[in-house]
Tab-separated table of C-alpha atoms in Angstrom:
chain	number	residue	atom	x	y	z
S	23	UNK	CA	-29.360	25.110	7.981
S	24	UNK	CA	-28.896	25.314	4.197
S	25	UNK	CA	-27.830	28.952	4.518
S	26	UNK	CA	-25.074	27.828	6.905
S	27	UNK	CA	-23.967	25.128	4.479
S	28	UNK	CA	-23.854	27.588	1.579
S	29	UNK	CA	-21.819	30.076	3.668
S	30	UNK	CA	-19.370	27.363	4.632
S	31	UNK	CA	-19.085	26.213	1.027
S	32	UNK	CA	-18.343	29.745	-0.149
S	33	UNK	CA	-15.747	30.176	2.605
S	34	UNK	CA	-14.127	26.901	1.668
S	35	UNK	CA	-14.021	27.733	-2.023
S	36	UNK	CA	-12.445	31.122	-1.260
S	37	UNK	CA	-10.005	29.408	1.050
S	38	UNK	CA	-8.971	26.951	-1.653
S	39	UNK	CA	-7.934	29.799	-3.956
S	40	UNK	CA	-5.422	31.237	-1.521
S	41	UNK	CA	-2.497	28.933	-1.140
S	42	UNK	CA	-0.024	26.768	-2.956
S	43	UNK	CA	-0.914	23.370	-4.311
S	44	UNK	CA	0.223	20.251	-2.536
S	45	UNK	CA	-0.286	16.501	-2.880
S	46	UNK	CA	-2.081	16.457	0.449
S	47	UNK	CA	-4.483	19.278	-0.309
S	48	UNK	CA	-7.942	17.839	-0.703
S	49	UNK	CA	-11.568	18.896	-0.761
S	50	UNK	CA	-14.291	16.327	-0.053
S	51	UNK	CA	-18.004	16.967	-0.355
S	52	UNK	CA	-20.252	14.087	0.681
S	53	UNK	CA	-23.900	13.271	1.114
S	54	UNK	CA	-24.819	10.336	3.365
S	55	UNK	CA	-28.241	8.861	3.963
S	56	UNK	CA	-29.253	6.326	6.603
S	57	UNK	CA	-32.699	4.741	6.743
S	58	UNK	CA	-33.905	1.881	8.904
S	59	UNK	CA	-36.921	-0.386	9.138
S	60	UNK	CA	-38.038	1.377	12.339
S	61	UNK	CA	-38.632	4.567	10.414
S	62	UNK	CA	-35.522	6.515	11.269
S	63	UNK	CA	-33.975	8.573	8.468
S	64	UNK	CA	-30.750	10.575	8.685
S	65	UNK	CA	-29.612	12.899	5.923
S	66	UNK	CA	-26.032	13.941	6.419
S	67	UNK	CA	-24.183	16.290	4.065
S	68	UNK	CA	-20.569	17.001	4.961
S	69	UNK	CA	-17.670	19.016	3.664
S	70	UNK	CA	-14.030	18.519	4.547
S	71	UNK	CA	-10.969	20.352	3.337
S	72	UNK	CA	-7.299	19.946	4.122
S	73	UNK	CA	-4.899	22.560	2.839
S	74	UNK	CA	-1.248	23.471	3.273
S	75	UNK	CA	-1.034	26.914	4.834
S	76	UNK	CA	2.745	26.845	5.264
S	77	UNK	CA	5.399	24.619	3.768
S	78	UNK	CA	5.211	22.036	6.557
S	79	UNK	CA	1.876	22.966	8.102
S	80	UNK	CA	-1.593	21.980	6.969
S	81	UNK	CA	-5.022	22.996	8.157
S	82	UNK	CA	-8.151	20.860	8.059
S	83	UNK	CA	-11.725	22.114	8.288
S	84	UNK	CA	-14.861	20.043	8.661
S	85	UNK	CA	-18.564	20.815	8.588
S	86	UNK	CA	-21.217	18.153	8.938
S	87	UNK	CA	-24.988	18.148	9.428
S	88	UNK	CA	-27.165	15.253	10.558
S	89	UNK	CA	-30.836	15.903	9.891
S	90	UNK	CA	-32.665	13.171	11.790
S	91	UNK	CA	-36.318	12.304	11.429
S	92	UNK	CA	-38.352	9.421	12.694
S	93	UNK	CA	-41.871	8.281	12.044
S	94	UNK	CA	-41.411	5.594	14.683
S	95	UNK	CA	-44.037	5.771	17.418
S	96	UNK	CA	-41.788	3.932	19.838
S	97	UNK	CA	-38.926	6.328	19.284
S	98	UNK	CA	-41.104	9.401	19.709
S	99	UNK	CA	-42.754	8.065	22.866
S	100	UNK	CA	-39.513	7.239	24.550
S	101	UNK	CA	-37.711	10.402	23.616
S	102	UNK	CA	-40.267	13.122	24.129
S	103	UNK	CA	-43.295	12.009	26.066
S	104	UNK	CA	-41.941	11.047	29.480
S	105	UNK	CA	-42.466	13.797	32.098
S	106	UNK	CA	-43.020	16.115	29.192
S	107	UNK	CA	-43.634	19.735	30.150
S	108	UNK	CA	-43.173	21.681	26.907
S	109	UNK	CA	-45.288	22.024	23.808
S	110	UNK	CA	-45.268	19.540	20.938
S	111	UNK	CA	-43.407	21.738	18.501
S	112	UNK	CA	-40.335	21.592	20.755
S	113	UNK	CA	-39.571	18.205	19.280
S	114	UNK	CA	-41.863	17.543	16.353
S	115	UNK	CA	-41.283	18.973	12.938
S	116	UNK	CA	-44.888	19.140	11.878
S	117	UNK	CA	-48.209	19.100	13.734
S	118	UNK	CA	-51.392	18.016	12.034
S	119	UNK	CA	-53.565	21.139	11.707
S	120	UNK	CA	-56.851	19.311	12.181
S	121	UNK	CA	-56.195	16.694	14.817
S	122	UNK	CA	-53.237	18.350	16.517
S	123	UNK	CA	-51.408	15.020	16.381
S	124	UNK	CA	-47.695	14.991	15.931
S	125	UNK	CA	-46.703	13.539	12.608
S	126	UNK	CA	-42.979	13.329	12.718
S	127	UNK	CA	-40.073	13.656	15.089
S	128	UNK	CA	-37.112	15.646	13.863
S	129	UNK	CA	-33.891	17.185	15.032
S	130	UNK	CA	-30.665	18.487	13.581
S	131	UNK	CA	-27.085	17.965	14.672
S	132	UNK	CA	-24.421	20.409	13.483
S	133	UNK	CA	-20.747	19.558	13.722
S	134	UNK	CA	-17.731	21.693	12.961
S	135	UNK	CA	-14.098	20.735	13.284
S	136	UNK	CA	-10.689	22.243	12.840
S	137	UNK	CA	-7.348	20.479	12.792
S	138	UNK	CA	-3.756	21.436	12.261
S	139	UNK	CA	-0.738	19.296	11.383
S	140	UNK	CA	2.892	20.294	11.453
S	141	UNK	CA	5.697	18.143	10.089
S	142	UNK	CA	9.252	18.231	11.414
S	143	UNK	CA	11.554	15.778	9.609
S	144	UNK	CA	10.012	12.337	10.185
S	145	UNK	CA	7.521	13.538	12.814
S	146	UNK	CA	4.061	14.997	12.411
S	147	UNK	CA	2.337	16.747	15.291
S	148	UNK	CA	-1.419	17.164	15.116
S	149	UNK	CA	-4.184	18.866	17.095
S	150	UNK	CA	-7.919	18.658	16.442
S	151	UNK	CA	-11.004	20.276	17.873
S	152	UNK	CA	-14.596	19.245	17.116
S	153	UNK	CA	-17.816	20.865	18.275
S	154	UNK	CA	-21.170	19.155	17.902
S	155	UNK	CA	-24.506	20.684	18.860
S	156	UNK	CA	-28.034	19.396	18.787
S	157	UNK	CA	-31.116	20.464	20.728
S	158	UNK	CA	-30.335	18.457	23.830
S	159	UNK	CA	-26.690	17.492	23.382
S	160	UNK	CA	-23.435	19.405	23.236
S	161	UNK	CA	-20.217	17.544	22.488
S	162	UNK	CA	-16.672	18.895	22.340
S	163	UNK	CA	-13.581	16.919	21.439
S	164	UNK	CA	-9.951	17.957	21.752
S	165	UNK	CA	-7.193	15.629	20.589
S	166	UNK	CA	-3.439	15.771	20.129
S	167	UNK	CA	-1.384	13.268	18.173
S	168	UNK	CA	2.142	12.371	17.138
S	169	UNK	CA	2.992	10.387	14.000
S	170	UNK	CA	6.576	9.180	13.737
S	171	UNK	CA	8.158	7.489	10.720
S	172	UNK	CA	11.071	5.201	11.558
S	173	UNK	CA	13.054	2.391	9.988
S	174	UNK	CA	13.462	4.136	6.574
S	175	UNK	CA	9.736	4.897	6.597
S	176	UNK	CA	8.913	1.188	6.720
S	177	UNK	CA	7.335	1.731	10.122
S	178	UNK	CA	4.933	4.434	11.213
S	179	UNK	CA	4.048	4.908	14.875
S	180	UNK	CA	0.947	6.854	15.856
S	181	UNK	CA	0.177	8.110	19.371
S	182	UNK	CA	-2.891	10.064	20.354
S	183	UNK	CA	-4.688	11.412	23.403
S	184	UNK	CA	-8.180	12.857	23.258
S	185	UNK	CA	-10.666	14.273	25.695
S	186	UNK	CA	-14.356	14.406	24.883
S	187	UNK	CA	-16.790	16.390	27.029
S	188	UNK	CA	-20.530	16.018	26.557
S	189	UNK	CA	-23.315	18.046	28.125
S	190	UNK	CA	-26.763	16.463	27.953
S	191	UNK	CA	-29.870	18.626	28.504
S	192	UNK	CA	-32.996	16.454	28.236
S	193	UNK	CA	-35.912	18.224	26.584
S	194	UNK	CA	-38.362	17.377	29.333
S	195	UNK	CA	-36.708	19.349	32.136
S	196	UNK	CA	-34.001	21.913	32.793
S	197	UNK	CA	-31.436	19.508	34.287
S	198	UNK	CA	-28.079	19.037	32.628
S	199	UNK	CA	-25.787	16.044	32.870
S	200	UNK	CA	-22.125	15.707	31.979
S	201	UNK	CA	-20.135	12.914	30.455
S	202	UNK	CA	-16.390	12.846	29.861
S	203	UNK	CA	-14.254	10.435	27.860
S	204	UNK	CA	-10.472	10.156	27.968
S	205	UNK	CA	-8.929	8.094	25.168
S	206	UNK	CA	-5.414	6.862	24.511
S	207	UNK	CA	-4.502	5.403	21.113
S	208	UNK	CA	-1.375	3.682	19.867
S	209	UNK	CA	-0.955	2.131	16.431
S	210	UNK	CA	1.952	0.831	14.387
S	211	UNK	CA	1.867	0.551	10.606
S	212	UNK	CA	4.499	-1.700	9.062
S	213	UNK	CA	5.569	-2.376	5.485
S	214	UNK	CA	5.783	-6.162	5.437
S	215	UNK	CA	6.655	-6.875	1.794
S	216	UNK	CA	6.662	-4.940	-1.495
S	217	UNK	CA	2.907	-5.532	-1.726
S	218	UNK	CA	1.771	-5.854	1.879
S	219	UNK	CA	1.189	-3.369	4.674
S	220	UNK	CA	0.052	-4.340	8.160
S	221	UNK	CA	-1.253	-2.216	10.981
S	222	UNK	CA	-1.975	-2.992	14.604
S	223	UNK	CA	-3.545	-0.707	17.141
S	224	UNK	CA	-4.657	-0.570	20.732
S	225	UNK	CA	-7.007	1.945	22.265
S	226	UNK	CA	-8.176	2.639	25.841
S	227	UNK	CA	-11.114	4.832	26.740
S	228	UNK	CA	-12.385	5.794	30.163
S	229	UNK	CA	-15.945	7.156	30.324
S	230	UNK	CA	-17.472	8.943	33.312
S	231	UNK	CA	-20.797	10.630	33.986
S	232	UNK	CA	-24.243	10.017	32.540
S	233	UNK	CA	-23.793	6.928	30.387
S	234	UNK	CA	-27.465	6.011	30.114
S	235	UNK	CA	-30.058	7.500	27.823
S	236	UNK	CA	-32.161	9.983	29.838
S	237	UNK	CA	-35.183	9.253	27.641
S	238	UNK	CA	-35.103	5.483	27.842
S	239	UNK	CA	-37.143	3.517	30.332
S	240	UNK	CA	-37.461	-0.021	31.642
S	241	UNK	CA	-40.842	-1.614	32.202
S	242	UNK	CA	-41.387	-3.330	35.546
S	243	UNK	CA	-44.870	-4.767	35.952
S	244	UNK	CA	-46.047	-2.460	33.146
S	245	UNK	CA	-44.762	0.669	34.898
S	246	UNK	CA	-41.919	2.700	33.352
S	247	UNK	CA	-38.733	3.277	35.368
S	248	UNK	CA	-35.738	5.266	34.217
S	249	UNK	CA	-32.924	3.314	32.635
S	250	UNK	CA	-29.860	3.242	34.941
S	251	UNK	CA	-26.348	2.424	33.740
S	252	UNK	CA	-23.146	2.468	35.798
S	253	UNK	CA	-21.534	5.908	35.753
S	254	UNK	CA	-18.155	4.606	34.569
S	255	UNK	CA	-17.071	2.360	31.746
S	256	UNK	CA	-13.572	1.468	30.579
S	257	UNK	CA	-13.225	0.311	27.008
S	258	UNK	CA	-10.336	-1.494	25.351
S	259	UNK	CA	-10.022	-2.068	21.627
S	260	UNK	CA	-7.385	-4.029	19.753
S	261	UNK	CA	-7.299	-3.828	15.950
S	262	UNK	CA	-5.363	-5.652	13.283
S	263	UNK	CA	-5.412	-4.528	9.634
S	264	UNK	CA	-3.800	-5.859	6.494
S	265	UNK	CA	-3.671	-4.413	2.992
S	266	UNK	CA	-2.474	-6.734	0.207
S	267	UNK	CA	-1.840	-5.616	-3.372
S	268	UNK	CA	-2.661	-8.117	-6.131
S	269	UNK	CA	-2.215	-6.994	-9.725
S	270	UNK	CA	-4.798	-4.213	-10.374
S	271	UNK	CA	-6.660	-5.151	-7.229
S	272	UNK	CA	-6.214	-5.369	-3.483
S	273	UNK	CA	-7.699	-7.126	-0.495
S	274	UNK	CA	-8.098	-5.276	2.775
S	275	UNK	CA	-8.781	-7.197	5.927
S	276	UNK	CA	-9.458	-5.803	9.343
S	277	UNK	CA	-10.279	-7.363	12.666
S	278	UNK	CA	-11.268	-5.615	15.896
S	279	UNK	CA	-11.624	-7.007	19.377
S	280	UNK	CA	-13.554	-4.890	21.856
S	281	UNK	CA	-14.124	-5.320	25.575
S	282	UNK	CA	-15.418	-3.078	28.344
S	283	UNK	CA	-16.012	-3.115	32.085
S	284	UNK	CA	-19.740	-3.779	31.547
S	285	UNK	CA	-18.613	-7.196	30.317
S	286	UNK	CA	-19.556	-6.571	26.701
S	287	UNK	CA	-17.068	-8.059	24.283
S	288	UNK	CA	-17.320	-7.763	20.530
S	289	UNK	CA	-15.562	-9.150	17.484
S	290	UNK	CA	-15.614	-7.382	14.121
S	291	UNK	CA	-14.293	-8.750	10.841
S	292	UNK	CA	-14.370	-6.565	7.762
S	293	UNK	CA	-13.164	-7.653	4.309
S	294	UNK	CA	-12.917	-5.213	1.415
S	295	UNK	CA	-11.908	-6.037	-2.139
S	296	UNK	CA	-10.762	-3.299	-4.555
S	297	UNK	CA	-10.705	-3.997	-8.274
S	298	UNK	CA	-9.818	-1.709	-11.176
S	299	UNK	CA	-12.475	-2.351	-13.837
S	300	UNK	CA	-11.109	0.400	-16.055
S	301	UNK	CA	-8.063	2.570	-15.677
S	302	UNK	CA	-10.216	5.183	-13.955
S	303	UNK	CA	-12.910	3.034	-12.352
S	304	UNK	CA	-12.593	1.074	-9.111
S	305	UNK	CA	-15.258	-1.241	-7.699
S	306	UNK	CA	-15.140	-1.967	-3.957
S	307	UNK	CA	-17.397	-4.739	-2.653
S	308	UNK	CA	-17.153	-5.378	1.092
S	309	UNK	CA	-18.578	-7.539	3.839
S	310	UNK	CA	-18.565	-7.071	7.604
S	311	UNK	CA	-19.531	-9.492	10.358
S	312	UNK	CA	-20.013	-8.409	13.948
S	313	UNK	CA	-20.980	-10.223	17.121
S	314	UNK	CA	-21.172	-9.104	20.744
S	315	UNK	CA	-22.079	-10.423	24.179
S	316	UNK	CA	-24.550	-8.576	26.424
S	317	UNK	CA	-23.823	-6.260	29.366
S	318	UNK	CA	-23.885	-7.971	32.769
S	319	UNK	CA	-26.921	-5.955	33.870
S	320	UNK	CA	-28.947	-6.379	30.673
S	321	UNK	CA	-32.152	-8.376	31.130
S	322	UNK	CA	-35.204	-8.906	29.005
S	323	UNK	CA	-37.468	-8.782	32.061
S	324	UNK	CA	-36.957	-6.965	35.361
S	325	UNK	CA	-39.318	-8.079	38.144
S	326	UNK	CA	-38.138	-5.449	40.618
S	327	UNK	CA	-35.974	-2.344	40.661
S	328	UNK	CA	-32.257	-3.054	40.521
S	329	UNK	CA	-29.130	-0.916	40.818
S	330	UNK	CA	-28.595	-1.006	37.059
S	331	UNK	CA	-31.356	-1.617	34.534
S	332	UNK	CA	-31.488	-1.320	30.792
S	333	UNK	CA	-33.445	-2.366	27.763
S	334	UNK	CA	-30.939	-0.722	25.449
S	335	UNK	CA	-30.512	-3.123	22.552
S	336	UNK	CA	-26.935	-1.968	21.971
S	337	UNK	CA	-26.161	-3.742	25.271
S	338	UNK	CA	-27.920	-6.967	24.287
S	339	UNK	CA	-26.190	-9.992	22.793
S	340	UNK	CA	-26.596	-10.019	19.013
S	341	UNK	CA	-24.797	-10.412	15.729
S	342	UNK	CA	-24.951	-8.407	12.528
S	343	UNK	CA	-23.955	-8.453	8.883
S	344	UNK	CA	-23.123	-5.518	6.647
S	345	UNK	CA	-22.768	-6.028	2.928
S	346	UNK	CA	-22.348	-3.463	0.198
S	347	UNK	CA	-20.176	-1.929	-2.433
S	348	UNK	CA	-18.892	1.423	-3.545
S	349	UNK	CA	-17.594	2.709	-6.861
S	350	UNK	CA	-14.904	5.325	-7.461
S	351	UNK	CA	-14.777	6.979	-10.868
S	352	UNK	CA	-11.896	9.344	-11.690
S	353	UNK	CA	-13.079	12.123	-14.012
S	354	UNK	CA	-9.516	13.404	-13.990
S	355	UNK	CA	-6.547	12.208	-11.885
S	356	UNK	CA	-7.493	14.939	-9.384
S	357	UNK	CA	-11.276	14.602	-9.277
S	358	UNK	CA	-13.164	11.474	-8.339
S	359	UNK	CA	-16.836	10.678	-7.896
S	360	UNK	CA	-17.679	8.121	-5.231
S	361	UNK	CA	-20.927	6.350	-4.556
S	362	UNK	CA	-21.906	3.333	-2.516
S	363	UNK	CA	-24.675	1.454	-0.775
S	364	UNK	CA	-24.449	-0.764	2.312
S	365	UNK	CA	-27.168	-2.935	3.783
S	366	UNK	CA	-27.120	-3.772	7.494
S	367	UNK	CA	-28.900	-6.739	9.104
S	368	UNK	CA	-28.986	-7.326	12.844
S	369	UNK	CA	-30.377	-10.384	14.537
S	370	UNK	CA	-30.911	-11.211	18.186
S	371	UNK	CA	-33.032	-13.531	20.312
S	372	UNK	CA	-34.624	-10.734	22.321
S	373	UNK	CA	-38.363	-11.200	22.705
S	374	UNK	CA	-39.669	-7.693	23.268
S	375	UNK	CA	-40.196	-4.828	20.880
S	376	UNK	CA	-41.312	-1.898	23.036
S	377	UNK	CA	-38.223	0.215	22.935
S	378	UNK	CA	-36.104	2.366	20.698
S	379	UNK	CA	-35.524	0.045	17.812
S	380	UNK	CA	-36.821	-3.023	16.117
S	381	UNK	CA	-35.152	-6.108	17.549
S	382	UNK	CA	-33.960	-7.163	14.148
S	383	UNK	CA	-32.738	-3.883	12.816
S	384	UNK	CA	-32.508	-3.686	9.061
S	385	UNK	CA	-31.055	-0.512	7.618
S	386	UNK	CA	-29.353	0.926	4.583
S	387	UNK	CA	-26.627	3.511	4.079
S	388	UNK	CA	-26.317	5.386	0.797
S	389	UNK	CA	-23.275	7.557	0.113
S	390	UNK	CA	-22.327	9.935	-2.650
S	391	UNK	CA	-19.275	12.147	-2.673
S	392	UNK	CA	-16.752	14.100	-4.674
S	393	UNK	CA	-13.059	14.165	-3.758
S	394	UNK	CA	-10.935	16.866	-5.298
S	395	UNK	CA	-7.134	16.975	-4.935
S	396	UNK	CA	-6.378	20.676	-4.924
T	14	UNK	CA	-18.279	28.352	23.159
T	15	UNK	CA	-14.528	28.232	23.749
T	16	UNK	CA	-14.994	29.531	27.308
T	17	UNK	CA	-17.214	26.574	28.132
T	18	UNK	CA	-14.701	24.190	26.634
T	19	UNK	CA	-11.719	25.713	28.471
T	20	UNK	CA	-13.660	25.427	31.750
T	21	UNK	CA	-14.377	21.787	30.939
T	22	UNK	CA	-10.714	21.066	30.212
T	23	UNK	CA	-9.621	22.836	33.426
T	24	UNK	CA	-12.143	20.837	35.466
T	25	UNK	CA	-11.022	17.689	33.770
T	26	UNK	CA	-7.348	18.361	34.512
T	27	UNK	CA	-8.149	19.282	38.120
T	28	UNK	CA	-10.454	16.353	38.731
T	29	UNK	CA	-8.629	13.649	36.868
T	30	UNK	CA	-5.522	14.642	35.012
T	31	UNK	CA	-3.898	12.556	32.349
T	32	UNK	CA	-2.057	10.307	34.798
T	33	UNK	CA	-5.044	9.730	37.047
T	34	UNK	CA	-7.143	9.074	33.933
T	35	UNK	CA	-4.698	6.353	32.987
T	36	UNK	CA	-4.721	4.843	36.480
T	37	UNK	CA	-8.513	4.857	36.438
T	38	UNK	CA	-8.253	2.561	33.451
T	39	UNK	CA	-5.881	0.408	35.468
T	40	UNK	CA	-8.346	0.142	38.314
T	41	UNK	CA	-11.014	-1.181	36.030
T	42	UNK	CA	-12.374	-4.667	35.995
T	43	UNK	CA	-10.956	-5.105	32.527
T	44	UNK	CA	-7.384	-4.560	33.695
T	45	UNK	CA	-6.466	-8.228	33.287
T	46	UNK	CA	-7.758	-8.205	29.716
T	47	UNK	CA	-5.909	-4.962	29.127
T	48	UNK	CA	-2.618	-6.455	30.381
T	49	UNK	CA	-3.110	-9.475	28.157
T	50	UNK	CA	-3.851	-7.216	25.171
T	51	UNK	CA	-0.657	-5.232	25.759
T	52	UNK	CA	1.417	-8.441	25.878
T	53	UNK	CA	-0.142	-9.717	22.650
T	54	UNK	CA	0.385	-6.304	21.082
T	55	UNK	CA	4.097	-6.232	21.995
T	56	UNK	CA	4.606	-9.782	20.703
T	57	UNK	CA	2.943	-8.942	17.392
T	58	UNK	CA	5.030	-5.785	16.995
T	59	UNK	CA	8.251	-7.662	17.689
T	60	UNK	CA	7.413	-10.439	15.237
T	61	UNK	CA	6.247	-8.060	12.509
T	62	UNK	CA	9.276	-5.765	12.705
T	63	UNK	CA	11.859	-8.490	13.190
T	64	UNK	CA	10.392	-10.797	10.571
T	65	UNK	CA	10.526	-8.527	7.553
T	66	UNK	CA	13.459	-7.144	5.681
T	67	UNK	CA	13.648	-3.508	4.667
T	68	UNK	CA	11.744	-2.659	1.460
T	69	UNK	CA	13.596	-0.200	-0.761
T	70	UNK	CA	11.885	3.111	-1.572
T	71	UNK	CA	11.595	2.238	-5.302
T	72	UNK	CA	9.866	-1.014	-4.353
T	73	UNK	CA	7.019	0.821	-2.625
T	74	UNK	CA	5.270	2.078	-5.776
T	75	UNK	CA	2.039	0.170	-5.028
T	76	UNK	CA	1.601	1.822	-1.642
T	77	UNK	CA	0.669	5.161	-3.173
T	78	UNK	CA	-2.177	3.541	-5.095
T	79	UNK	CA	-5.580	4.431	-3.653
T	80	UNK	CA	-6.611	0.792	-3.468
T	81	UNK	CA	-3.953	0.159	-0.808
T	82	UNK	CA	-5.487	2.747	1.530
T	83	UNK	CA	-6.764	1.204	4.757
T	84	UNK	CA	-10.539	1.152	4.891
T	85	UNK	CA	-10.702	3.430	7.940
T	86	UNK	CA	-8.743	6.110	6.074
T	87	UNK	CA	-11.075	6.403	3.091
T	88	UNK	CA	-13.381	9.410	2.671
T	89	UNK	CA	-16.597	7.477	3.249
T	90	UNK	CA	-15.620	5.606	6.396
T	91	UNK	CA	-16.433	8.260	9.037
T	92	UNK	CA	-20.194	8.216	8.526
T	93	UNK	CA	-20.307	4.412	8.471
T	94	UNK	CA	-18.195	4.107	11.614
T	95	UNK	CA	-20.245	6.745	13.462
T	96	UNK	CA	-23.509	5.110	12.420
T	97	UNK	CA	-22.378	1.623	13.432
T	98	UNK	CA	-21.098	2.896	16.781
T	99	UNK	CA	-24.604	4.156	17.618
T	100	UNK	CA	-26.262	0.785	17.041
T	101	UNK	CA	-23.524	-1.462	18.425
T	102	UNK	CA	-21.574	-1.252	21.674
T	103	UNK	CA	-18.115	-1.705	20.098
T	104	UNK	CA	-16.515	1.496	18.963
T	105	UNK	CA	-13.125	3.033	18.297
T	106	UNK	CA	-9.849	1.503	17.317
T	107	UNK	CA	-9.646	3.164	13.921
T	108	UNK	CA	-8.170	6.519	14.936
T	109	UNK	CA	-10.961	8.938	14.053
T	110	UNK	CA	-13.144	9.927	17.042
T	111	UNK	CA	-16.864	10.550	16.783
T	112	UNK	CA	-18.503	13.397	18.601
T	113	UNK	CA	-22.188	13.941	19.313
T	114	UNK	CA	-25.004	11.912	20.772
T	115	UNK	CA	-26.090	9.497	18.081
T	116	UNK	CA	-28.903	8.591	20.487
T	117	UNK	CA	-27.132	5.446	21.552
């Protein structure tokens, strides 16, 4: 994995030496870490570069790795031990030499992406492709977009269509399942005053195929049955964002309303405050509140088999808080160091704890990155 | 790799197509909510565009400042959004699309 990262880094660095400089040319190298109270840890380095290759055309490259490990017994049991027909090392990183017991679950997700943007007058056409591969999951995304500036650049309209195809190959048998997602996005960004920008957006997604987790199960009278979700789901999202400049600081507010055909609706409010402490140092505290209703087929207890059954806690009613801060330090006007930490708290009234996650998930996200304007 | 993807796209176009994909959304149970959202969206657009005078180019100096960048456009937002979308049902709405399982 590290060899791949080094090769990509070298390629990127060579690539950066080739072309002309531009305001939009940028190299970002980030390390992200996620850890939760149910023992899951994700280490995720990523590298992203956007570079003008012609006067009006820019290319973007992305490489990202998620190295996932979990010491959680519940997680391991549900993911690898149902109908299991392969040896332990298929899924577990290390096996105890004496007892033969598995000590840790691990897997790696690799993601690469390429995008191109071409500007004609006030219009920018874009196309993106992303490829993500892990042991049992292949995802491919293709998207096209149009950004149009109008009204003396006071208004920016963004239109996008994307198609995402996933192929799921559970580790415990040779079956494969497909999932496809079509998404339509429209957003409008508007200069409201000399110090205020607003943005509103609407997004529709239509999902088809295997929408349940092939490893998850539902207990009925202490016997495990496979989780069953409907094979379609239509999602609608409406967002409203506001960015307000206040002398040497700014307040960013965003609100999102989400609803889907499984009758889950969610509300998200996120407030971010930016403050220049020094000329080259910005502090960014933020707070996010989220609440959602449960899916119509979600139950804590199933007494008999039903058409749709789930114990997936992402489909349960709950609320959550995210609080944290990041710091941006400009070494030079072109190079900045970024770091931040965010703590996530989830609370629900669910009374069981036999499945993927702790009911009251508590997790932290640490981020460190360097942005370099080429 | 690309062969598999092209086959997927062809199947997708054959089976659904862009227009049928859109009508599938229409057929959904959430169509009423969707219609209401579109109406609200159009009203907000009309009010926001009609209600503000044009800001001159030289009056837009603050907009190039990094602190005016929308949260979803900052370098660190992708990982946070992807992570949150794997532990909550709500997702999307901020432009960037996640790919991969996330073991949701």
